[in-house]
Amino acid sequence: MLQFAGFELDEKRSELRGRDGEAIKLRPKAFDLLRLFVAKPGRVLSKQELMVAIWPGLHVGEDNLFQCIREIRAALGDERRELIRAIPGRGYLFEPKVSGLTDPAPQEVIPLKDGSQAESEQAADNSNTKIWRRAALIAMVAAGVLALAISPVIRPHMFAASPPSVAILPMTTTSNDPAVGQMAIGVISDLTDGLAKIDTIRVVVSPGTDIKKADLVVNSELERTETTWSLRARMIEPSTGTVKWSASLSVEQSNTDAQLQRIRLAAAMGDPLTKRINALLTSGNRPVDEGRTGTANAAIEQATNSINQTSLERFRTAETILEKAVADDADNIDLQIAVAAFKLRGLQLAWFPAEERQLVVNGVGAIMKRVLHERPSYIPVLEAQCRYLSTANRYAESLVTCAKALALDPWNGSALYLTGLSQIYLGRFDDALATFKQADRFDTPRVARWTWGIGAGWACMLMGRADEALPWLERSIEVTPASGRTYLLMAAAYQQLGRIAEAKAAVAKALEVRPGSTAQNARPLSSNTSSVYDKAQERVMSLIVSAGLPEN
């Protein structure tokens, strides 16, 4: 029987009893973790050591460990985290003294933040002992300073506690204009509400909060010009003073009301901010700031920008650049994800010939299996998996994966677009239109803004609402004609509205972008679709054929 802090741990019965003798229920893994802590009091146990001991031979995410620790703390009433202490950059330490151990492990000395130096230098009877104590103290201080200096480099993970706290400071402004002040308040309110939806972080906004106690602190400044809102933001790690993220962004004031401007400012800040926090949380032992520079970064930017490419030649050039970058840096997970996402976009835009399609799908599937095993909660991995499942016609699974990505980044326009796409194929046109409209309100990432335009236009056409579809399609075409499908949807809308000449002109433009297009090869490649979708899509294709698209 092991006893600590008024609790009893009965190993034979696998039972924890409280101060009143009543059994306290714990899940098996949480109990195993508590038993490990109790067996090694006063010793810092790394997260890796804990995970290997509790889940031997299994690859599990850190969230499993964090959940067990939360459960143990709740069972022990350890709201102040004094029994199980998080030691930044090292792991966890079980603080209470334990009786009943047959072979207690030596306790590790963890310097306290206050009073330790004074206590260590209290008067001693023996001068040699006094000298020895001073020498020991100096060594401890030196070791502490050295640890602080090198911890950002060597520590396996920047957060020891879960979930890490993110303090959001009030947004400052560069003028005394009340409208600017109100906008700043609104943006921070929207940002805070969005971040509060993320279970992997704890958002702190109280003005009285000591920001030094937060794991991360976000500050920002808003400026208004004649045509735009300009926002600068920065995220700092208070314990080291390291800038973990910074961004400068702008949102246009024209053609939108103040509420939409506020929503887009919060999204423009929230989307990259959440992605950065997620990268820090899921980095494990990998350096977060490496691997996205030089050739790798250029290749990833090429892949991102390829969404606007409109020719097969340019698509193939970008594909070659990415594949060469991966060959040079095979372990770079961001490059692997970029290759997978790039090829999937190529499949969705029909850039790959039919005979290559299955080979490409299989290759992407192999990539996704690897990266999901390595970083299952990394937002770019979830985005790519969402796209992969959609391309593989596994729409229900795609919806689930997209929801996981949105749970980590509520402003993720790419995940919203892919959600809407799956809803279309499942015949849920109203839901899809609402999803595309939500993505348009956020307008992030901007490189993908044409996708929710064509998505909303397509959803409207499938519901027979050509007059509502045209404005969406026109907005999308202003960014890029993509593979020419936007022109074909415009042709269907014009044809339905009786604007025959404009319908034929739209088909002609589509054939310029993609020569050789027919009703056979221009229709979206899909299977496992709803009969509601099949019927509606057939009607849209018949309108396009009536406007002049060859059938074969």
Short mmCIF file of C-alpha atoms in Angstrom, two decimals, residues 171-174 183-184 187-188 219-225 227-235 246-252 261 264-270:
data_model
loop_
_atom_site.label_atom_id
_atom_site.label_comp_id
_atom_site.label_asym_id
_atom_site.label_seq_id
_atom_site.Cartn_x
_atom_site.Cartn_y
_atom_site.Cartn_z
CA MET A 171 -5.17 45.39 -29.49
CA THR A 172 -3.52 48.81 -29.62
CA THR A 173 -4.28 51.46 -32.26
CA THR A 174 -2.30 54.21 -33.95
CA MET A 183 -12.82 47.72 -34.56
CA ALA A 184 -9.81 46.68 -32.46
CA VAL A 187 -11.37 41.87 -33.71
CA ILE A 188 -9.90 40.73 -30.38
CA ASN A 219 -0.06 41.33 -28.96
CA SER A 220 -1.25 43.31 -31.96
CA GLU A 221 -1.69 46.79 -33.41
CA LEU A 222 -4.36 48.09 -35.80
CA GLU A 223 -4.05 50.97 -38.24
CA ARG A 224 -6.59 52.43 -40.64
CA THR A 225 -5.72 53.94 -44.01
CA THR A 227 -8.68 52.02 -48.26
CA THR A 228 -7.50 49.29 -45.90
CA TRP A 229 -7.11 48.07 -42.36
CA SER A 230 -3.50 47.19 -41.55
CA LEU A 231 -2.79 44.84 -38.68
CA ARG A 232 0.52 43.77 -37.17
CA ALA A 233 0.64 40.88 -34.72
CA ARG A 234 3.28 39.02 -32.76
CA MET A 235 3.37 35.97 -30.50
CA SER A 246 4.74 37.57 -36.39
CA ALA A 247 2.60 38.78 -39.26
CA SER A 248 1.57 41.91 -41.11
CA LEU A 249 -1.74 41.75 -42.93
CA SER A 250 -4.39 43.98 -44.43
CA VAL A 251 -8.10 43.85 -45.23
CA GLU A 252 -9.80 46.09 -47.76
CA GLN A 261 -14.24 43.67 -42.23
CA ARG A 264 -11.96 39.04 -41.98
CA LEU A 265 -9.41 40.81 -39.80
CA ALA A 266 -9.90 38.24 -37.05
CA ALA A 267 -9.68 35.40 -39.57
CA ALA A 268 -6.61 36.84 -41.30
CA MET A 269 -4.88 36.91 -37.92
CA GLY A 270 -6.40 33.75 -36.45
#
